[in-house]
């Protein structure tokens, strides 16, 4: 029976446990007159009741849920970058580059590396990433050669393994990458990582002959490195025919590593500044030349910048190369001159920034209590709250300051007049120095109608204010407790900003910060767990913390409580998938097994983020494995992910292509993998309704596009081949849904012939 008589009904009538056969479910219902095309952009139906999932594993009352904010990972990363002083991006190529590099941390674009992973016995893993020659050449273009470069080149001619020793942020990683490039060629440079150094001794370690690899070691790994492991790695590198450069702080082990050790000595800070600024300004005119030949760039670098008293004094103190790189990036944005350059340097240089932050938080600009009861402590708390909650309404900042000034009080400013944050009262709370650095924006959409933002060029003052507060005015546990309270009790914007500040604090106390995030990640409220995920993203945006964060995520995903696992998925969905795509697929697979995830889309969002980051070639094969899992929860998430990805369309000028089919046409994705994923999505009761509608929309858009139509027909042939239940469902869709909606679509005749042929 094809269900021809089933002509009415409502999606809400369907039981969660209804079979996916052709005689039941909302898929049988033809679209009503005036209904938007199923699966199209205007489709208001978000899924069948089954897609919401059952919560058999938990009592709904046990999960204090709330409406979740729809967050864009790009927006989250950009907002965190303004607090952390990092570039507003997480690049795939920055996965293992934990040290500073000549293009700035995080500046590597998606698609500049090739990632290979290998599993080894006992669950340990090794990772290998190969940089493109273009990226390494760009790295070399802005590099200032250091005194130790010639020495490491000599060592590499004689040995296959070298230990490059130096402190973090000194440019040691860049020096190692370029040394490997000089030895093997710029297109044969890679980075390695391993949970255990001994894993690299195995025959399945992911390395290739004729390449130079850099392996960054944490301080614990340096301490655990013994002589026999070093000898084994050197022998293994020689056997394979590779160069291996171990990067770390080996300062206390120079006698043990004699013969293999090279002490990294970076170029002078002023030379790093010159090389970087010339690279940043190359191709630009900074002198208003009538016919620019590039001479103005040299004049600007030498005469305007290097000789400036403030900058000269800063560079003479020999800041680390990473700090110089970041300063160059900020100067190059506008290439200011004269008084404009002086003003910008006063806002950017660390010493001047800290002095400004100290003056602001001293809050003695009124010599004691201000008018109407605004005390010094209240003003100080308000100013710190401005730094943490930049962009939030004045009313929210005031309430947060109250919680900090008088912990446990609903509002420390309750005795102040209601006009205190209007007119001149707000200027008193901000003080003259901070008032110059912020913008008070009128916005009728907000409570109180005003918000406070930091003006362009003053973003780094936020981190300096937090630094001074952390070291001079409050105990770390006080600040972390305050920020955690804001996450639990604040409005969505407040808790997200507070989460970013918790992530910032990890650089000053990673264990305390991780304990705070652990507590937030165990909360029943989804919005609080989402904020905990934002804190993890903020930590991972600081290269020196990545290994610690990665280890914590591994632990939570593999055996943590359900809420901890949910937080892991949320962290990947909010940007970490761009940083660790391979780990995201492994850990999301663990999280998908939790029955709690039936109620959430965190796993699917994480998978989509890996896909969007340019790893479709890894996502689809992983989903195929998920569809074959014996765990129904894992199969459910595979179907959900395909349903979401199927709604994406290729960019212009191929916007008539479903993006997945376009990737098949480009050779990125295999048609057989795509068909296997569609089989799962069309068969599962929880995803079948929307998946069939989306497939119909594909056929609608393919009409009149012969190449797209041919790929659709090929896909449908693979989907129904040997699967009688799906063939019957396809026949039903044709008769009772697609043909009434698309009576003039000749492509449906080809689909009909396909089902008839398969039936025979």
XYZ file of C-alpha atoms in Angstrom:
760
model
C 0.000 0.000 0.000
C 1.474 3.344 -1.073
C -0.642 5.468 1.215
C -2.570 7.180 -1.568
C -5.565 7.602 0.657
C -3.609 9.318 3.408
C -4.245 12.858 2.186
C -4.567 14.802 5.409
C -3.041 15.071 8.799
C -0.719 17.212 10.838
C 2.913 16.754 11.762
C 1.963 17.032 15.352
C -0.077 13.832 15.127
C 3.009 11.722 14.650
C 4.347 9.628 17.491
C 8.036 9.869 18.305
C 8.237 6.130 17.824
C 6.326 6.010 14.553
C 7.954 3.919 11.845
C 9.580 5.567 8.880
C 7.517 3.592 6.369
C 5.490 5.204 3.590
C 2.168 4.758 5.356
C 2.795 6.951 8.343
C 4.085 10.275 9.427
C 3.901 13.853 8.240
C 5.951 13.063 5.139
C 2.704 11.784 3.649
C 1.021 15.164 3.887
C 0.943 17.178 0.650
C 1.764 20.828 0.982
C -1.276 23.010 1.402
C -2.086 25.877 -0.931
C 0.099 28.859 -0.143
C 2.579 26.826 1.916
C 6.256 27.716 1.449
C 8.200 25.117 -0.488
C 9.323 22.311 1.812
C 12.948 22.533 2.801
C 13.337 25.981 1.297
C 14.627 29.082 3.004
C 11.131 30.222 3.977
C 10.110 26.935 5.514
C 8.895 27.675 9.008
C 8.818 24.043 10.088
C 11.908 23.279 12.124
C 11.487 19.529 12.239
C 9.134 16.782 13.220
C 8.203 16.159 16.825
C 10.564 13.216 16.794
C 13.461 15.531 16.069
C 13.086 17.098 19.476
C 13.990 13.705 20.851
C 12.844 11.849 23.902
C 14.320 12.547 27.284
C 13.877 9.058 28.640
C 17.263 9.269 30.294
C 16.452 12.256 32.442
C 13.556 13.948 34.132
C 12.674 17.209 32.333
C 12.374 18.848 35.717
C 15.967 17.879 36.401
C 17.191 20.034 33.517
C 16.636 23.722 34.226
C 16.582 24.744 30.600
C 16.103 28.228 29.169
C 15.936 29.690 25.666
C 19.442 29.462 24.214
C 21.145 32.328 22.453
C 22.022 31.709 18.825
C 25.696 32.643 18.720
C 27.945 33.103 15.706
C 31.426 31.637 16.343
C 32.984 34.433 14.289
C 31.346 37.079 16.480
C 32.409 35.283 19.654
C 36.032 35.045 18.506
C 36.097 38.707 17.426
C 34.753 39.854 20.797
C 37.241 37.702 22.680
C 40.066 39.035 20.509
C 39.349 42.612 21.600
C 39.837 41.547 25.228
C 42.783 39.202 24.698
C 44.656 41.470 22.289
C 44.785 38.683 19.686
C 43.922 38.753 15.992
C 40.167 38.149 15.538
C 40.566 34.706 14.008
C 41.481 31.151 14.809
C 43.281 29.682 11.819
C 43.597 25.992 11.181
C 47.299 26.417 10.595
C 47.719 27.693 14.129
C 46.814 24.335 15.617
C 50.291 23.434 16.751
C 52.045 26.779 16.425
C 52.137 27.501 20.126
C 55.039 29.938 19.932
C 55.019 33.422 18.457
C 55.490 33.616 14.722
C 56.472 36.333 12.346
C 52.959 36.857 11.021
C 51.355 37.038 14.445
C 49.659 34.292 16.452
C 46.503 33.009 14.831
C 47.142 34.720 11.503
C 47.384 31.533 9.466
C 44.447 31.200 7.115
C 42.232 28.162 6.776
C 43.483 25.739 4.173
C 47.199 26.411 4.552
C 48.013 23.081 6.150
C 47.497 19.420 5.460
C 46.653 17.440 8.587
C 47.486 13.778 9.096
C 46.703 11.873 12.277
C 47.598 8.400 13.397
C 46.214 6.336 16.229
C 48.678 4.250 18.206
C 48.316 1.513 20.781
C 46.824 2.389 24.118
C 44.723 5.221 22.773
C 47.600 7.686 22.315
C 47.753 9.766 19.168
C 50.247 11.649 17.057
C 49.540 14.575 14.753
C 51.359 15.865 11.714
C 50.634 19.076 9.835
C 52.408 20.299 6.717
C 52.507 24.003 5.929
C 52.174 25.240 2.382
C 55.235 26.739 0.770
C 53.381 30.028 0.328
C 52.793 30.358 4.045
C 56.406 29.545 4.942
C 57.649 32.093 2.389
C 55.395 34.723 3.946
C 56.846 33.779 7.308
C 60.361 34.253 5.966
C 59.431 37.537 4.293
C 58.957 39.297 7.621
C 61.657 37.474 9.557
C 64.691 39.195 11.028
C 67.590 36.685 11.097
C 68.967 36.026 14.559
C 72.498 35.256 15.757
C 71.651 31.581 16.333
C 70.322 30.884 12.819
C 73.710 30.024 11.305
C 74.488 27.694 14.185
C 71.264 25.716 13.826
C 71.899 25.454 10.054
C 75.324 23.941 10.753
C 73.838 21.445 13.222
C 71.167 20.360 10.752
C 73.803 19.571 8.136
C 75.438 17.165 10.582
C 72.460 15.736 12.522
C 68.846 14.757 11.960
C 67.711 15.954 15.400
C 68.333 19.302 17.093
C 66.960 20.760 20.325
C 66.293 24.518 20.008
C 66.092 26.074 23.455
C 64.531 29.387 24.383
C 61.677 30.952 26.375
C 58.132 31.083 25.035
C 57.387 34.113 22.895
C 61.018 34.578 21.822
C 60.435 33.517 18.207
C 61.925 30.050 18.672
C 59.110 28.311 16.790
C 59.459 30.613 13.779
C 63.221 30.102 13.797
C 62.717 26.320 13.828
C 60.199 26.358 10.965
C 62.454 28.498 8.790
C 65.496 26.381 9.624
C 63.573 23.317 8.445
C 62.575 25.246 5.311
C 66.163 26.220 4.544
C 67.205 22.585 4.957
C 64.422 20.857 2.983
C 62.597 23.555 1.031
C 59.749 25.837 2.030
C 57.100 23.381 0.832
C 58.487 20.585 3.042
C 57.974 22.032 6.509
C 55.639 20.448 9.051
C 54.829 20.376 12.734
C 54.359 17.313 14.910
C 52.612 16.703 18.184
C 52.248 13.579 20.256
C 50.715 12.656 23.566
C 53.862 10.659 24.336
C 57.238 11.234 22.694
C 57.707 7.486 22.466
C 54.729 7.367 20.069
C 56.956 8.953 17.432
C 59.236 5.912 17.546
C 56.486 3.696 16.162
C 56.495 2.773 12.446
C 53.063 4.376 11.889
C 54.129 7.866 13.009
C 52.676 10.351 10.456
C 55.881 11.700 8.887
C 57.178 11.768 5.319
C 60.682 11.286 4.005
C 62.525 14.438 3.018
C 60.545 16.774 5.299
C 61.625 18.901 8.224
C 59.377 18.729 11.308
C 59.100 20.948 14.359
C 57.905 19.467 17.641
C 57.076 21.888 20.441
C 57.572 20.496 23.950
C 55.839 21.749 27.056
C 57.833 22.216 30.256
C 56.653 18.852 31.685
C 57.602 17.118 28.417
C 61.067 18.694 28.580
C 61.507 17.397 32.114
C 60.411 13.893 31.096
C 62.682 13.705 28.040
C 65.404 11.191 28.821
C 68.575 10.359 26.984
C 67.374 7.072 25.513
C 64.233 8.670 24.072
C 66.411 11.372 22.513
C 68.737 8.780 21.021
C 65.778 6.789 19.711
C 64.189 9.860 18.100
C 67.491 10.810 16.455
C 67.927 7.292 15.077
C 64.333 7.173 13.869
C 64.704 10.555 12.114
C 67.877 9.376 10.369
C 66.246 6.106 9.266
C 63.211 7.828 7.779
C 65.267 10.641 6.257
C 63.685 13.600 8.051
C 64.875 16.466 10.185
C 63.316 16.826 13.646
C 63.695 20.053 15.645
C 62.534 19.872 19.263
C 61.520 23.299 20.554
C 61.314 24.031 24.272
C 62.983 25.612 27.264
C 65.905 23.236 27.797
C 67.896 25.760 29.835
C 68.484 23.496 32.832
C 69.453 20.468 30.773
C 72.232 21.880 28.620
C 74.806 19.370 29.896
C 72.577 16.330 29.277
C 71.710 17.429 25.743
C 75.189 18.491 24.703
C 75.731 17.953 20.997
C 72.045 18.298 20.197
C 71.300 21.661 21.845
C 71.259 25.079 20.177
C 70.411 28.114 22.278
C 67.937 30.344 20.450
C 69.051 33.952 20.235
C 66.513 36.156 18.468
C 67.304 39.272 16.478
C 67.293 42.604 18.276
C 63.786 43.947 18.865
C 64.429 46.945 16.635
C 65.424 44.643 13.746
C 62.271 42.568 14.237
C 60.268 45.804 14.218
C 61.903 47.001 10.986
C 61.420 43.694 9.151
C 57.838 43.304 10.251
C 56.738 46.870 9.562
C 58.300 46.827 6.082
C 56.454 43.590 5.367
C 53.151 44.971 6.644
C 53.462 48.179 4.602
C 54.818 46.627 1.393
C 52.788 47.816 -1.580
C 51.259 50.736 0.319
C 52.034 54.443 -0.007
C 52.480 56.139 3.360
C 53.952 59.429 2.132
C 51.280 60.799 -0.227
C 53.715 60.360 -3.132
C 52.761 61.611 -6.594
C 54.295 58.458 -8.079
C 55.102 56.030 -5.288
C 58.086 53.715 -5.734
C 58.067 52.426 -2.145
C 60.764 54.761 -0.817
C 58.237 56.363 1.511
C 57.937 53.079 3.444
C 61.650 53.037 4.303
C 61.512 56.694 5.301
C 58.475 56.083 7.481
C 60.059 53.087 9.220
C 63.451 54.722 9.854
C 62.652 58.403 10.313
C 59.155 58.344 11.772
C 59.003 55.182 13.855
C 62.398 53.794 14.872
C 63.625 57.192 16.045
C 60.454 58.065 17.986
C 61.440 58.490 21.673
C 58.639 56.348 23.105
C 59.128 53.556 20.587
C 62.892 53.714 20.778
C 62.789 53.336 24.564
C 60.342 50.437 24.287
C 62.472 48.558 21.738
C 65.646 49.226 23.701
C 64.125 47.204 26.554
C 64.150 44.187 24.166
C 60.518 43.034 24.312
C 59.902 39.553 22.966
C 59.398 39.166 19.212
C 55.748 38.217 19.678
C 55.062 41.512 21.475
C 56.847 43.440 18.734
C 54.813 41.684 16.028
C 51.528 42.622 17.678
C 52.638 46.257 18.079
C 53.609 46.403 14.398
C 50.208 45.074 13.339
C 48.456 47.826 15.283
C 50.708 50.606 13.962
C 50.417 49.385 10.375
C 46.636 49.625 10.434
C 46.769 53.407 9.932
C 50.517 54.264 9.711
C 50.106 57.399 11.892
C 52.641 60.233 11.939
C 53.725 62.953 14.322
C 51.329 63.629 17.163
C 48.986 60.902 15.940
C 51.789 58.348 16.271
C 52.625 59.622 19.744
C 49.003 59.361 20.818
C 48.720 55.838 19.478
C 51.944 54.703 21.143
C 50.722 56.065 24.461
C 47.683 53.831 24.066
C 49.568 50.747 22.867
C 52.908 50.419 24.632
C 52.701 48.107 27.664
C 54.274 50.463 30.186
C 52.100 53.395 29.180
C 49.013 51.170 29.069
C 49.616 49.860 32.567
C 50.207 53.344 33.930
C 46.899 54.491 32.439
C 45.098 51.461 33.853
C 46.644 52.069 37.294
C 45.506 55.717 37.266
C 41.989 54.670 36.254
C 41.601 52.052 38.999
C 43.228 54.217 41.654
C 39.967 56.200 41.364
C 41.462 59.119 43.277
C 40.677 61.701 40.620
C 38.162 63.289 43.012
C 40.425 63.071 46.060
C 38.063 60.772 47.980
C 34.318 60.326 47.858
C 32.627 61.993 44.947
C 29.260 63.697 44.951
C 26.104 61.885 45.987
C 27.915 59.055 47.767
C 30.035 57.719 44.885
C 32.871 56.195 46.929
C 36.327 55.285 45.693
C 35.578 51.574 45.947
C 32.376 51.962 43.968
C 34.089 53.961 41.249
C 36.885 51.388 41.024
C 34.403 48.515 40.728
C 32.428 50.398 38.089
C 35.535 51.054 35.990
C 36.632 47.436 36.107
C 33.097 46.388 35.160
C 33.350 48.663 32.117
C 36.426 46.720 31.008
C 34.802 43.315 31.531
C 31.375 44.221 30.132
C 32.378 46.517 27.274
C 29.448 46.923 24.905
C 26.809 46.196 27.574
C 24.134 48.596 28.907
C 25.150 51.049 31.613
C 22.491 49.540 33.880
C 24.086 46.073 33.605
C 27.564 47.478 34.244
C 26.270 49.312 37.296
C 24.648 46.151 38.682
C 27.822 44.118 38.112
C 29.901 46.763 39.866
C 27.523 46.520 42.796
C 28.145 42.796 43.088
C 31.906 43.406 43.110
C 31.942 46.387 45.484
C 29.676 44.732 48.052
C 29.520 40.973 47.458
C 26.105 39.590 48.299
C 24.428 42.960 47.904
C 21.790 43.274 45.221
C 23.059 46.737 44.328
C 25.951 48.509 45.960
C 24.706 51.742 44.424
C 21.211 51.497 45.863
C 21.759 54.567 48.050
C 22.934 56.686 45.140
C 20.391 58.901 43.393
C 18.759 57.474 40.302
C 20.284 60.241 38.223
C 23.761 59.098 39.149
C 24.426 57.381 35.853
C 22.960 60.163 33.767
C 24.582 63.378 32.699
C 27.656 64.286 34.729
C 27.171 61.391 37.164
C 28.428 58.871 34.606
C 31.493 61.008 33.920
C 32.258 60.965 37.659
C 32.058 57.183 37.728
C 34.282 56.832 34.673
C 36.830 59.475 35.575
C 38.621 61.691 33.027
C 41.157 59.105 31.804
C 38.669 56.303 31.152
C 36.099 58.768 29.794
C 38.531 59.647 26.992
C 38.940 55.962 26.094
C 35.260 54.962 25.916
C 32.160 55.886 23.974
C 28.813 56.311 25.708
C 26.299 55.307 23.045
C 22.593 56.145 23.190
C 20.522 53.092 22.310
C 16.798 53.111 23.006
C 16.630 49.338 22.596
C 18.595 48.774 25.805
C 17.528 49.045 29.449
C 18.398 52.587 30.473
C 18.992 53.549 26.851
C 22.821 53.724 27.023
C 25.797 51.430 26.638
C 29.553 51.819 27.057
C 32.038 50.764 24.364
C 35.784 51.226 24.166
C 36.748 53.584 21.346
C 38.811 52.292 18.429
C 42.483 52.033 19.360
C 41.750 51.640 23.076
C 40.776 47.972 23.115
C 44.045 46.882 24.747
C 43.285 49.084 27.739
C 40.650 46.499 28.734
C 43.242 43.779 29.338
C 45.494 46.256 31.180
C 42.644 47.167 33.522
C 42.081 43.485 34.267
C 45.820 43.019 34.806
C 46.019 45.851 37.337
C 42.842 44.712 39.102
C 44.204 41.164 39.314
C 47.585 42.155 40.711
C 46.850 45.291 42.772
C 43.271 45.481 44.001
C 41.475 42.131 44.330
C 42.447 38.581 45.155
C 42.172 36.190 42.196
C 39.520 34.098 43.953
C 37.441 37.239 44.532
C 37.515 38.200 40.860
C 36.841 34.654 39.652
C 33.960 34.302 42.102
C 32.504 37.605 40.900
C 32.824 36.628 37.245
C 31.250 33.218 37.913
C 28.316 34.942 39.657
C 27.848 37.179 36.612
C 27.748 34.093 34.401
C 25.094 32.498 36.605
C 22.904 35.547 37.193
C 23.518 37.978 34.350
C 21.736 38.623 31.093
C 23.095 36.729 28.052
C 25.462 39.509 26.985
C 26.766 39.918 30.531
C 27.482 36.241 31.070
C 29.237 35.912 27.716
C 31.486 38.882 28.510
C 32.195 37.528 31.993
C 33.071 34.147 30.476
C 35.612 35.836 28.219
C 37.224 37.452 31.277
C 37.430 34.044 32.983
C 39.236 32.761 29.907
C 41.595 35.754 30.046
C 42.407 34.990 33.689
C 43.738 31.534 32.811
C 47.033 33.062 31.726
C 47.481 34.230 35.329
C 46.219 31.073 37.020
C 45.188 28.241 34.744
C 44.224 25.807 37.504
C 41.945 28.308 39.251
C 40.353 29.306 35.944
C 39.768 25.681 34.910
C 38.200 24.925 38.302
C 35.806 27.813 37.778
C 34.940 26.649 34.260
C 34.477 23.085 35.532
C 31.901 24.312 38.053
C 30.046 26.325 35.406
C 30.131 23.419 32.959
C 28.314 21.228 35.485
C 25.372 23.641 35.758
C 21.957 22.465 34.613
C 21.206 25.690 32.750
C 22.261 25.474 29.114
C 23.085 29.191 28.960
C 25.611 28.822 31.773
C 27.244 25.843 30.044
C 27.374 27.877 26.852
C 29.285 30.577 28.738
C 31.668 27.942 30.110
C 32.337 26.940 26.497
C 33.115 30.572 25.626
C 35.653 30.638 28.468
C 37.328 27.539 26.983
C 37.505 29.228 23.570
C 39.101 32.291 25.200
C 41.705 30.084 26.858
C 42.489 28.289 23.607
C 43.021 31.621 21.847
C 46.106 32.041 24.068
C 48.740 29.745 22.510
C 50.536 29.092 25.785
C 47.371 27.544 27.260
C 46.325 25.294 24.396
C 47.927 22.085 25.544
C 46.309 22.400 28.980
C 42.889 23.154 27.495
C 43.191 20.290 25.023
C 43.974 17.844 27.825
C 40.941 19.006 29.795
C 38.651 18.602 26.792
C 40.001 15.112 26.166
C 39.222 14.162 29.761
C 35.719 15.618 29.750
C 34.749 14.114 26.396
C 36.041 10.614 27.153
C 34.554 10.088 30.599
C 33.080 13.263 31.996
C 29.598 13.900 33.310
C 26.876 14.547 30.738
C 26.940 18.293 31.292
C 30.722 18.398 30.925
C 30.441 16.533 27.629
C 27.779 18.966 26.486
C 30.143 21.846 27.253
C 32.849 20.200 25.135
C 30.469 20.065 22.170
C 29.471 23.687 22.715
C 33.109 24.790 22.803
C 33.776 23.157 19.436
C 30.596 24.705 18.041
C 31.728 28.168 19.184
C 35.089 28.126 17.424
C 37.387 25.420 18.757
C 36.538 23.223 15.791
C 38.566 25.661 13.678
C 41.568 25.097 15.909
C 41.377 21.321 16.409
C 39.210 19.863 13.615
C 40.511 16.319 13.941
C 40.115 16.271 17.708
C 36.640 17.760 17.305
C 35.473 14.765 15.256
C 36.870 12.298 17.784
C 35.511 14.047 20.861
C 32.125 14.862 19.358
C 31.767 11.162 18.618
C 32.145 10.453 22.350
C 29.696 13.210 23.264
C 27.142 11.957 20.731
C 26.761 8.737 22.711
C 25.218 10.619 25.645
C 21.421 10.346 25.679
C 21.258 13.876 27.039
C 22.249 15.106 23.590
C 18.852 14.110 22.211
C 17.648 17.368 23.744
C 20.444 19.524 22.314
C 22.026 20.394 18.981
C 25.521 20.982 20.384
C 27.048 17.977 18.600
C 25.574 18.938 15.235
C 26.692 22.542 15.610
C 30.210 21.327 16.350
C 30.193 19.112 13.260
C 28.924 21.966 11.112
C 31.684 24.211 12.451
C 34.326 21.638 11.415
C 32.690 21.480 7.993
C 32.537 25.271 7.612
C 36.199 25.532 8.591
C 37.123 23.755 5.364
C 37.146 20.106 6.444
C 34.201 18.672 4.533
C 36.530 15.950 3.263
C 36.913 14.727 6.858
C 33.367 15.346 8.080
C 31.484 13.228 5.528
C 33.572 10.050 6.010
C 33.224 10.492 9.763
C 29.440 10.746 9.411
C 29.425 7.573 7.336
C 31.096 5.789 10.249
C 28.529 7.292 12.604
C 25.656 5.980 10.480
C 27.047 2.447 10.850
C 27.330 2.717 14.634
C 25.425 0.302 16.842
C 24.584 3.238 19.122
C 21.246 4.800 18.103
C 22.247 8.152 19.596
C 25.274 8.370 17.308
C 23.181 7.487 14.247
C 20.665 10.160 15.244
C 23.340 12.881 15.258
C 24.661 11.718 11.894
C 21.187 12.122 10.429
C 20.714 15.513 12.049
C 24.073 16.735 10.751
C 23.304 15.672 7.174
C 19.913 17.386 7.381
C 21.565 20.663 8.405
C 24.381 20.436 5.853
C 21.895 19.663 3.083
C 20.331 23.105 3.598
C 23.570 24.831 2.546
C 24.027 26.117 -1.013
C 27.190 26.794 -2.973
C 28.314 30.426 -3.290
C 27.887 32.423 -6.485
C 28.223 31.851 -9.364
C 27.155 28.247 -8.597
C 24.396 29.129 -6.177
C 22.011 26.707 -7.902
C 24.126 23.813 -6.581
C 23.501 22.195 -3.187
C 26.856 22.674 -1.512
C 27.298 18.970 -0.803
C 26.737 18.071 -4.450
C 29.106 20.840 -5.499
C 31.788 19.293 -3.266
C 31.136 15.933 -4.924
C 31.550 17.544 -8.335
C 34.817 19.152 -7.171
C 36.138 15.807 -5.914
C 36.242 16.893 -2.270
C 33.507 14.492 -1.158
C 32.708 11.022 -2.514
C 29.208 10.440 -3.841
C 29.027 7.084 -2.041
C 29.702 8.809 1.308
C 27.046 11.411 0.619
C 24.543 8.713 -0.348
C 25.230 6.752 2.849
C 24.544 9.851 4.938
C 21.320 10.535 3.039
C 20.182 6.950 3.639
C 20.476 7.486 7.387
C 18.759 10.881 7.358
C 15.863 9.637 5.217
C 15.375 6.477 7.264
C 15.513 7.718 10.857
C 12.097 8.714 12.232
C 13.600 11.741 13.936
C 15.068 13.218 10.745
C 13.062 11.709 7.886
C 10.367 14.402 7.668
C 12.642 17.375 7.086
C 15.156 15.356 5.060
C 12.552 14.312 2.479
C 11.377 17.926 2.224
C 14.957 19.122 1.696
C 15.545 16.472 -0.954
C 12.428 17.679 -2.748
C 13.765 21.209 -2.677
C 17.008 19.988 -4.253
C 14.977 18.530 -7.135
C 13.025 21.754 -7.441
C 16.210 23.814 -7.775
C 17.837 21.240 -10.094
C 15.091 21.581 -12.719
C 16.584 23.378 -15.719
C 20.140 22.718 -14.508
C 21.243 19.556 -16.379
C 24.496 19.019 -14.482
C 22.863 19.419 -11.082
C 19.972 17.197 -12.155
C 22.355 14.460 -13.271
C 24.101 14.494 -9.888
C 20.754 14.415 -8.072
C 19.639 11.399 -10.068
C 22.935 9.628 -9.445
C 22.579 10.313 -5.734
C 18.983 9.040 -5.640
C 19.991 5.898 -7.506
C 22.623 5.114 -4.860
C 20.220 5.911 -2.032
C 17.426 3.553 -3.105
C 19.587 0.810 -4.632
C 18.778 -2.413 -2.795
C 16.671 -0.584 -0.190
C 13.020 -1.454 -0.777
C 11.617 0.632 2.140
C 13.312 3.765 0.813
C 12.177 2.996 -2.727
C 8.568 2.808 -1.492
C 8.981 6.051 0.425
C 10.451 7.745 -2.648
C 7.516 6.506 -4.707
C 5.132 7.899 -2.101
C 6.895 11.290 -2.078
C 6.615 11.465 -5.847
C 2.895 10.690 -5.918
C 1.609 12.652 -2.971
C 4.076 15.469 -2.260
C 6.412 16.397 -5.090
C 4.193 15.937 -8.156
C 1.301 18.030 -6.711
C 3.787 20.775 -5.811
C 5.890 20.595 -9.008
C 3.525 19.480 -11.783
C 5.763 20.928 -14.526
C 9.087 19.578 -13.240
C 10.182 17.092 -15.904
C 12.992 15.887 -13.658
C 10.392 13.973 -11.627
C 9.771 11.751 -14.653
C 13.401 10.670 -14.474
C 13.003 10.013 -10.765
C 9.893 7.939 -11.528
C 11.804 5.844 -14.070
C 14.554 5.376 -11.517
C 12.169 3.919 -8.965
C 10.438 1.741 -11.547
C 13.744 0.321 -12.776
C 14.916 -0.342 -9.266
C 11.618 -2.023 -8.452
C 12.100 -4.474 -11.314
